[in-house]
Coordinates of C-alpha atoms in Angstrom, one line a residue:
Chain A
X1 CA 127.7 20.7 105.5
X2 CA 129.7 22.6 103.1
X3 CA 128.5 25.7 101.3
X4 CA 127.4 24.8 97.5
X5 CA 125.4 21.6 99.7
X6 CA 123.7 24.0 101.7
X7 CA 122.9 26.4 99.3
X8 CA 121.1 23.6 97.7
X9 CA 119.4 22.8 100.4
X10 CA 118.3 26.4 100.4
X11 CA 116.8 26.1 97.0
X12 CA 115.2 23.2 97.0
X13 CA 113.1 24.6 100.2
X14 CA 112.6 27.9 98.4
X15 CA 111.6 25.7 95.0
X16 CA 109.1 23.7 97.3
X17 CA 107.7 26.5 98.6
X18 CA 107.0 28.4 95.5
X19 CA 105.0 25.5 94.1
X20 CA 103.0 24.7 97.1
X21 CA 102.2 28.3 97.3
X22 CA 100.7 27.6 93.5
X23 CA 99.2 24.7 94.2
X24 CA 97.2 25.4 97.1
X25 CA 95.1 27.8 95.7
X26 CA 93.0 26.0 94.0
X27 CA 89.0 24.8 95.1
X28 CA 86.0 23.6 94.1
X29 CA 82.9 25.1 93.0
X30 CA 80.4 23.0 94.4
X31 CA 81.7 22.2 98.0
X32 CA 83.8 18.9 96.9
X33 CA 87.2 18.7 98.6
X34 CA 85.5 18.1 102.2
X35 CA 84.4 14.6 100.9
X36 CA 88.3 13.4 100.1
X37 CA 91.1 12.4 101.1
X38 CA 94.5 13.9 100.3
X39 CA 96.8 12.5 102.2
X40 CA 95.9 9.0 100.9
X41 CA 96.6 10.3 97.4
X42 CA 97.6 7.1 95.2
X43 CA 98.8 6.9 91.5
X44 CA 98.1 4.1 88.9
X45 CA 97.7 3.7 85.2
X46 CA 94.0 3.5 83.9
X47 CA 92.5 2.7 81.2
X48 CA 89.2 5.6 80.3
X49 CA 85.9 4.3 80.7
X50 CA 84.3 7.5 79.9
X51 CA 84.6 11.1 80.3
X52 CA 81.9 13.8 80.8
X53 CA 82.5 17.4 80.2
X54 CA 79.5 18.8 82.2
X55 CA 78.8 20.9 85.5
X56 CA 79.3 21.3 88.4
X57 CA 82.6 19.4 87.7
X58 CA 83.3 16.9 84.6
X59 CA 83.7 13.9 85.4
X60 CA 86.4 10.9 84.2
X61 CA 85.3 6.9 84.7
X62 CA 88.6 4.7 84.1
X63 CA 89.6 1.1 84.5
X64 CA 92.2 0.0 86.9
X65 CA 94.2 -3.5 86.8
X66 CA 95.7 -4.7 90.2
X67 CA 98.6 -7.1 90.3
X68 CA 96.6 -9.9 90.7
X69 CA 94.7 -8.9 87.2
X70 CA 91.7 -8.0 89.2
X71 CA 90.3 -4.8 87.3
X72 CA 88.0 -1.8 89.0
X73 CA 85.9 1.0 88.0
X74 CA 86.6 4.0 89.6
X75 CA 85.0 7.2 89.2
X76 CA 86.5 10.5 89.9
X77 CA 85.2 14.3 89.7
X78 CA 87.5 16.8 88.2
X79 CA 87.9 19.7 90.5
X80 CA 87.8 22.6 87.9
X81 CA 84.6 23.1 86.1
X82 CA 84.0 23.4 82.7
X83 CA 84.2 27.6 82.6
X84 CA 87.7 26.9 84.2
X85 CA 88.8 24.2 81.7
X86 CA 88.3 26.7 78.7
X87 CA 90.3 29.2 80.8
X88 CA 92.7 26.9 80.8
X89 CA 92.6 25.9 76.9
X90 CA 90.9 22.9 77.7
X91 CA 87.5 22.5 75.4
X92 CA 85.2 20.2 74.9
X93 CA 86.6 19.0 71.9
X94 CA 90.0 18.7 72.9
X95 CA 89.5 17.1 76.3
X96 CA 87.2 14.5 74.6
X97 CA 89.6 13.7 72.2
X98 CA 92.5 13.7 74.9
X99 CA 90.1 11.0 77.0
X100 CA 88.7 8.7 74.4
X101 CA 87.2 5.5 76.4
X102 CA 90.3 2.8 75.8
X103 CA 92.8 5.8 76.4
X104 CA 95.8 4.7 78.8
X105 CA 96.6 7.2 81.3
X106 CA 97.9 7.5 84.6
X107 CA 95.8 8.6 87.3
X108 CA 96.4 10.3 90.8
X109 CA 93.3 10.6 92.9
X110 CA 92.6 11.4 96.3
X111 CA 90.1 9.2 97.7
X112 CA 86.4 9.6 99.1
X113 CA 87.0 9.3 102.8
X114 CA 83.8 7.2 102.6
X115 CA 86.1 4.8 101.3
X116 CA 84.4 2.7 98.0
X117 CA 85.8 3.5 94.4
X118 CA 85.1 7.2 93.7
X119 CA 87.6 10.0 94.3
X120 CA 88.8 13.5 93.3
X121 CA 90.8 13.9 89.9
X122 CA 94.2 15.5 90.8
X123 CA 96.0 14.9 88.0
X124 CA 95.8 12.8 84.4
X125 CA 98.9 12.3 82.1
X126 CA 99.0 10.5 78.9
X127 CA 101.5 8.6 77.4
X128 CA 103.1 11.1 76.3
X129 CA 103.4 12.8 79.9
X130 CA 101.5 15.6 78.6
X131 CA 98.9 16.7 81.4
X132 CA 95.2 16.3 80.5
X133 CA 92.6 18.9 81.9
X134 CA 94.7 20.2 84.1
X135 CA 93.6 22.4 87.4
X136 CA 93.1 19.6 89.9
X137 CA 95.3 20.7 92.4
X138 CA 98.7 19.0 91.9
X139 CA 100.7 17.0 95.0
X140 CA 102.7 14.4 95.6
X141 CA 100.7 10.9 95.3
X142 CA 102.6 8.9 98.3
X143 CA 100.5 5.3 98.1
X144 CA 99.2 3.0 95.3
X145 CA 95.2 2.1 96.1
Chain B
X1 CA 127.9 34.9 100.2
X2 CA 126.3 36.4 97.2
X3 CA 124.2 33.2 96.1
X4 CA 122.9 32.5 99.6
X5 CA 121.1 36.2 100.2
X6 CA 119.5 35.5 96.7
X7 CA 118.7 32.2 97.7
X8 CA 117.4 33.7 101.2
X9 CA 115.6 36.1 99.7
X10 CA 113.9 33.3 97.0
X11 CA 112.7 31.8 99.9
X12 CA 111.4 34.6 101.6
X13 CA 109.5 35.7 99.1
X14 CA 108.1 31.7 98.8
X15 CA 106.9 31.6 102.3
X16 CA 105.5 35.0 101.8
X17 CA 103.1 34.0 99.3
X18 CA 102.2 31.1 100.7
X19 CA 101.4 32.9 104.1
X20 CA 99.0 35.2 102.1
X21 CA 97.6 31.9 100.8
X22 CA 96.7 30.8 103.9
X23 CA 95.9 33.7 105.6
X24 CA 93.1 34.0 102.7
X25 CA 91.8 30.7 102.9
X26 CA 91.4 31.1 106.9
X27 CA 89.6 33.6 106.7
X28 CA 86.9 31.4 104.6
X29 CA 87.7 32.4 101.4
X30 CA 86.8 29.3 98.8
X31 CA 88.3 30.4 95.7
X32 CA 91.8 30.8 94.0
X33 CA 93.6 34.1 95.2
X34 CA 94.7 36.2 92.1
X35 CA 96.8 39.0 92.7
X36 CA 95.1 42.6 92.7
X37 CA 95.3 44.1 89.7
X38 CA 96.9 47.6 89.4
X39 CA 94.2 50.8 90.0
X40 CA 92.5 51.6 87.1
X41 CA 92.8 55.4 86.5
X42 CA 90.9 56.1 83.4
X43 CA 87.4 58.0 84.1
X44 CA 83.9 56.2 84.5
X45 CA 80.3 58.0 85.5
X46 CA 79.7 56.8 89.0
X47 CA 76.1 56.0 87.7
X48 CA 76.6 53.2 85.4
X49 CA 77.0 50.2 85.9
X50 CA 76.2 48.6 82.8
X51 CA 78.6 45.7 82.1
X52 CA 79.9 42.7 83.3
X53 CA 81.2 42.6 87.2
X54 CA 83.4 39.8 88.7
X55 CA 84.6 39.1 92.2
X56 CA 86.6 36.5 89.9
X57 CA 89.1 38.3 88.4
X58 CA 89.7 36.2 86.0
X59 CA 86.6 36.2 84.3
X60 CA 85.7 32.4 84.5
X61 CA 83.9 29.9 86.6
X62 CA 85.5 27.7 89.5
X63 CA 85.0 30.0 92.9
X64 CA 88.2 31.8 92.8
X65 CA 88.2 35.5 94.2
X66 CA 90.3 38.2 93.4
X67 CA 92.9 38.9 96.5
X68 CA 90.5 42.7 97.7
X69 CA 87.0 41.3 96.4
X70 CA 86.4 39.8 100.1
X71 CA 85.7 35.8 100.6
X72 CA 81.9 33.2 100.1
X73 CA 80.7 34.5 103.5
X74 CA 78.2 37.6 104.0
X75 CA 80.0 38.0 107.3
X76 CA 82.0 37.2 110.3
X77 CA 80.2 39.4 112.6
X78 CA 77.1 37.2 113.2
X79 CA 74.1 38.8 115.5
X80 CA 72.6 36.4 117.8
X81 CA 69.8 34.1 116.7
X82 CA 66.1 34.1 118.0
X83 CA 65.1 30.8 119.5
X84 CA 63.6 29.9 116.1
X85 CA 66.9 31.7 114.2
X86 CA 68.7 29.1 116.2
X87 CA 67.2 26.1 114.9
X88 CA 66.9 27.3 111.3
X89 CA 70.5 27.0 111.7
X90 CA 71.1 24.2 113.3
X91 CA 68.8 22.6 110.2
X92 CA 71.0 23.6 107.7
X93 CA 74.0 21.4 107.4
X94 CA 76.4 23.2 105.0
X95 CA 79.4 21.9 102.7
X96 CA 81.6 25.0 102.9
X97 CA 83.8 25.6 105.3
X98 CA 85.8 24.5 107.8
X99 CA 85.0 20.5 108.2
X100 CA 82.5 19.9 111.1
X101 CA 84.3 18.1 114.0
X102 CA 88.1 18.3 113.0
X103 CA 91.4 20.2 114.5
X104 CA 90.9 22.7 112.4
X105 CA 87.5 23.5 112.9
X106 CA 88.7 23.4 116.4
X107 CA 92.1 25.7 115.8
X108 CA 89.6 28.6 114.8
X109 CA 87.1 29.4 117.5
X110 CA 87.7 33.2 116.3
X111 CA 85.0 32.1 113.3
X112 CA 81.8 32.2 113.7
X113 CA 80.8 28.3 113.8
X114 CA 78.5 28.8 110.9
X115 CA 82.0 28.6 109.3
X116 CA 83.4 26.0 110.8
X117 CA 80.5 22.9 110.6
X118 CA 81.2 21.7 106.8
X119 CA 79.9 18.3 106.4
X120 CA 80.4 16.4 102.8
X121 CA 77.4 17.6 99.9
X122 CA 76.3 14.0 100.3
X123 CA 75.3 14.6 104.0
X124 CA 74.3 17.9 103.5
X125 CA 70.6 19.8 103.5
X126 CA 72.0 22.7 100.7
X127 CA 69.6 23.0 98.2
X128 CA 71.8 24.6 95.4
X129 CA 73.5 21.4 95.5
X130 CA 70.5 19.8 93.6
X131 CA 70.1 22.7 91.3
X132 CA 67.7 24.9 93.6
X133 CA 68.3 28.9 93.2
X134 CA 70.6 30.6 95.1
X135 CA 68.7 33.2 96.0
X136 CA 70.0 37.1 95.8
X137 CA 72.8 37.3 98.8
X138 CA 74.1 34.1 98.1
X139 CA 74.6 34.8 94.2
X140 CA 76.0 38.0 95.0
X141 CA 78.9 36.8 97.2
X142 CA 79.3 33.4 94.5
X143 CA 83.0 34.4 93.2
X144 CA 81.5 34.4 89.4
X145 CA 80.7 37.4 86.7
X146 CA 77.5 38.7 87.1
X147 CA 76.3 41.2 84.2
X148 CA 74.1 43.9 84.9
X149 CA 71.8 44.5 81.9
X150 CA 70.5 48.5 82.7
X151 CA 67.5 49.5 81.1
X152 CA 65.2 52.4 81.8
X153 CA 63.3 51.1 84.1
X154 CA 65.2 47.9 85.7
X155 CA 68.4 46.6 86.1
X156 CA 68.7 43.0 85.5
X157 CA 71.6 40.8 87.2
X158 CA 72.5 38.1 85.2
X159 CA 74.6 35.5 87.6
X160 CA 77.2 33.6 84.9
X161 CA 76.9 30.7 87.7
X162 CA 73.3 29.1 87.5
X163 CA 72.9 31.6 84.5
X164 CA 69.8 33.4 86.3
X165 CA 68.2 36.7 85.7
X166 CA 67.2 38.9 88.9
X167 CA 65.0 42.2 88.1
X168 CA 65.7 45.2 90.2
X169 CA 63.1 48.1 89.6
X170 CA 64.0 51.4 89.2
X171 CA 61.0 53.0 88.1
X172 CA 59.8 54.5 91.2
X173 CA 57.6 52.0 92.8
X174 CA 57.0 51.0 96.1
X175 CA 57.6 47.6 98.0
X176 CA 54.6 45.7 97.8
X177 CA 53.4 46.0 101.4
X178 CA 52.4 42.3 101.7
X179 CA 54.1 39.3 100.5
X180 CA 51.3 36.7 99.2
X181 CA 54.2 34.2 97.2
X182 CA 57.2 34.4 98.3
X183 CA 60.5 34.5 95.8
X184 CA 63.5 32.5 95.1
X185 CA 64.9 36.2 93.8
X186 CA 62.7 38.2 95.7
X187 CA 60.9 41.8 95.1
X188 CA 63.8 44.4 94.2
X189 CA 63.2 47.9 94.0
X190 CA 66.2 50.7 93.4
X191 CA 67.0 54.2 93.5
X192 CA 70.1 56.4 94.0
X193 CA 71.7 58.4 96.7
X194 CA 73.9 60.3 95.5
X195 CA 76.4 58.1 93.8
X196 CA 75.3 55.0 95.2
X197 CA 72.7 52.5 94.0
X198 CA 70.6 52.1 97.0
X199 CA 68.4 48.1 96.3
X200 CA 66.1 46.9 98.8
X201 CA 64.4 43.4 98.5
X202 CA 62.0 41.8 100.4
X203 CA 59.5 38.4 99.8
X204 CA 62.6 35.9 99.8
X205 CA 61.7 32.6 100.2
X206 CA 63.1 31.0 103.3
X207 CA 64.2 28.0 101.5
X208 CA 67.4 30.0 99.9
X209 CA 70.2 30.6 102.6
X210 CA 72.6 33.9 103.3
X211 CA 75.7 32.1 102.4
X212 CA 77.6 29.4 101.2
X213 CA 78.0 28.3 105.3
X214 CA 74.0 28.0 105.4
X215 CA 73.0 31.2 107.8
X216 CA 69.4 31.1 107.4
X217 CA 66.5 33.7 106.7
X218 CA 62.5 34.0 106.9
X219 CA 60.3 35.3 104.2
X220 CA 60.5 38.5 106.5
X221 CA 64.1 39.5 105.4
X222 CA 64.7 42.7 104.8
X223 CA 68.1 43.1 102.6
X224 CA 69.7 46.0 101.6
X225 CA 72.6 46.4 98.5
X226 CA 74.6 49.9 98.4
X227 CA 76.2 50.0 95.4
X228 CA 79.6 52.5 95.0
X229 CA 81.6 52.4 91.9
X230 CA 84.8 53.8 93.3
X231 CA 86.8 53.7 89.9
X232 CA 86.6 52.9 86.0
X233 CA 86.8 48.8 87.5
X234 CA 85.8 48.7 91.2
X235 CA 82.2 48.2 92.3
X236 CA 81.8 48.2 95.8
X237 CA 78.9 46.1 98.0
X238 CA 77.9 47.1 101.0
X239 CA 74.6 44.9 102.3
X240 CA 72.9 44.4 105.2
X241 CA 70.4 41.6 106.6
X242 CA 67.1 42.6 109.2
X243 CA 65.4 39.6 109.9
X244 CA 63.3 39.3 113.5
X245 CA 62.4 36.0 113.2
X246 CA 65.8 35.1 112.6
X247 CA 68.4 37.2 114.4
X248 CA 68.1 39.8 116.9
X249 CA 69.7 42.9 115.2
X250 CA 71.1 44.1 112.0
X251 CA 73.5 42.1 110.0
X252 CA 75.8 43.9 108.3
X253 CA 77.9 42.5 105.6
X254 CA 81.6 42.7 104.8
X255 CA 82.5 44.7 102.1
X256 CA 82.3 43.2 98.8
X257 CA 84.1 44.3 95.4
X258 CA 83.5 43.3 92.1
X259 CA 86.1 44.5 89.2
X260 CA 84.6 45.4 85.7
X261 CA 85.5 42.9 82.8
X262 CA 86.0 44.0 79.3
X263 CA 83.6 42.8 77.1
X264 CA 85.9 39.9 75.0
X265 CA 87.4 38.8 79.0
X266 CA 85.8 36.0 78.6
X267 CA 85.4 33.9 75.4
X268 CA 84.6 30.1 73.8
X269 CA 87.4 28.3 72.3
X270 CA 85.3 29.8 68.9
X271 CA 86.1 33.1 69.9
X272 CA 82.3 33.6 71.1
X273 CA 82.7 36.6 73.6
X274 CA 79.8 37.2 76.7
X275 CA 79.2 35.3 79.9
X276 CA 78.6 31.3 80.0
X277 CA 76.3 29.7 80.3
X278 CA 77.2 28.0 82.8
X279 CA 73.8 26.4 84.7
X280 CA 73.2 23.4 86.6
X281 CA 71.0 21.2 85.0
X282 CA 69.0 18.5 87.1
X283 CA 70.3 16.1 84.2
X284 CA 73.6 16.6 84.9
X285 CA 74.1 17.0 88.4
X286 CA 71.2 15.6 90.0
X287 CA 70.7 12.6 87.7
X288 CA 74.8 11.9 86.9
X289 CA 77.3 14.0 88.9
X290 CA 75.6 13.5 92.7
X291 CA 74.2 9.7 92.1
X292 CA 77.8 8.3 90.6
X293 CA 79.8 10.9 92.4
X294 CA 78.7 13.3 94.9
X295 CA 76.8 10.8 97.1
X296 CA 79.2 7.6 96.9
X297 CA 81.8 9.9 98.2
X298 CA 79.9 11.0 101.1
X299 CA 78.7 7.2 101.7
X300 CA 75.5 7.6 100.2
X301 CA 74.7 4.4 97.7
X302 CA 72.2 4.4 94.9
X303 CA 71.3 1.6 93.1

């Protein structure tokens, strides 16, 4: 291994680190992360149901279309609460706006280990890759559902 | 050479913080770790403690702790339980914590198991997950601002989370000797030693637990809050528990800390300044959140 490839190596280690060590911090307010499943994280595109900005944690209702053109309704909780989504310039104006029903987005969730079609919000992108109500907790999303 | 000791160091300093991370979370802590804020050296009267106090030093809902404000439980250090003590406890089946059954409850027999027997909210027996009241220990350890309101007679606690109002009376009057109803809040009566704000309460109903990790009580508990502002920020709990029905021998409490907000630290989008209301409301979380969310994810069905 020569030098600049190892020091590389180095940094992407130290990079990973340093945002794990960010994203880990964050938990819920109302004892939720016991009932999912993070390490069957899976992404998709959605299509918003309905969103509800209310406690203990909002919560976002979305469409999603397999391959086969079969379409569910999943349900997911957001893990920061509505006190933490202002911290985080998130109002109640802006984040309905951001998930109008009909809005496409893409969705990582972490599902209910109970299995069925409700799961934790981790993270929401629009179109524009901008992230919506952010403070779920981040990751890598390694399956599709 | 020179680019691979920075590097090092980078990655270092990585592992460091995430080692504090975890260290913090082991040790039952439920909430985001900020980092602790510089001392505050500008002078304060030890008697007042008017304003609003946060274990969250950041002001705003969500469980997070500051890193020194001390973590959801009331402590580690758990006396023994009476016969009935032990199956109040074993009643109470808790959604904080280390998951009931797993490796890692397993990996951490050095925690109490009160700790360590988390089962999902839709399994659980927690009454705060329906909107009940938290009842006074348990809102004092919840990492949210709580505003003390002092009047000439009372201090009022104002809990931003739940948004409820607990009365502690400082006018000189007795515990009532007999309870005939008991509280969700309890009977509060204060006074001061010296510089610290010495509450007892009696009369809590049994139906409120110590903690997040479901430690329960009788109506005969006996708590005790010793209040110490150490500096212009820092407001220091010390409690104790004496309950015979429950446990044999005094429980006493980790040390808490609170840190003093300013009065615009938190505020609305429209600039509105002041704690939040931020309650639980049977119509939103009984009637929506727990029947489309909560209880599907812990296998629980509604139709």
């Amino acid at each position: 291994m020569t030098i600049a490839v190892r020091n590389r190596t180095l940094a992407v280690i130290a990079a990973t680190l340093g945002i794990f060590a960010l994203v880990v911090p964050m938990f819920a307010h109302h004892g939720t992360n016991i009932s999912y499943d993070r390490s069957k994280m899976w992404t998709s595109k959605a299509v918003v149901t309905e969103f509800r900005y209310v406690n203990p944690h909002p919560q976002l209702f979305f469409d999603v279309t397999d391959e086969k053109g079969n379409v569910t309704n999943w349900g997911a909780e957001l893990l920061p609460n509505p006190a933490q989504l202002i911290k985080n310039g998130w109002s109640k104006k802006r984040s309905m706006e951001a998930l109008m029903p009909g809005t496409v987005i893409t969705v990582t969730i972490a599902p209910s280990k109970a299995g069925g079609v409700v799961g934790l919000l981790i993270k929401a992108v629009n179109d524009k890759g901008e992230e919506l109500v952010p403070g779920g907790g981040g990751g890598p999303a390694p399956t599709t559902p | 050479m020179r680019n691979r000791f920075v590097i090092l160091i980078v990655a270092l300093v990585a592992l460091l913080i995430f080692s504090l991370v975890i260290v913090a979370q082991n040790r039952g802590g439920r909430g985001g770790q900020a980092a602790a804020p510089a001392p505050d050296n500008r002078p304060f009267n030890a008697k007042d403690l008017a304003g609003i106090w946060s274990r969250n030093s950041n002001g705003y809902g969500g469980g997070g702790t500051c890193r020194d404000c001390g973590d959801r439980g009331f402590g580690n250090n758990v006396p023994p339980f009476t016969p009935l003590g032990q199956k109040m406890f074993d009643a109470n089946k808790p959604s904080y914590g280390r998951a009931l059954g797993t490796d890692d409850a397993k990996a951490h027999p050095e925690e109490h198991i009160g700790r360590r027997r988390a089962v999902p909210p839709a399994n659980g027996t927690d009454l705060y997950q329906s909107c009940n009241p938290q009842g006074v220990s348990r809102a004092l350890i919840y990492p949210d601002p709580v505003e003390f309101i002092v009047l000439p007679d009372r201090i009022v606690q104002n809990f931003e989370w739940t948004y409820s109002w607990r009365t502690i009376w400082t006018d000189g009057r007795p515990l009532p000797k007999e309870i005939d109803l008991a509280r969700w809040w309890g009977y509060s009566t204060g006074h001061w030693e010296g510089d610290t704000l010495v509450v007892d309460s009696i009369g809590h109903d049994d139906r409120t637990w110590v903690d997040h990790f479901g430690y329960p009580h009788s109506d005969q508990m006996h708590l005790q809050e010793r209040y110490h502002r150490t500096s212009y920020d820092t407001l220091e709990l010390n409690m104790w528990i004496e309950d015979p029905l429950v446990y044999r021998g005094r429980w006493n409490a980790d040390v808490k800390k609170f840190k003093l907000l300013a009065k615009d630290a938190i505020k609305t989008p429209e600039g509105w300044t002041g704690i939040l209301e931020d309650l639980c409301a049977p119509v939103e979380d009984v009637d929506q959140f727990n029947r489309r969310i909560r209880d599907p994810a812990g296998g629980v069905l509604h139709k």
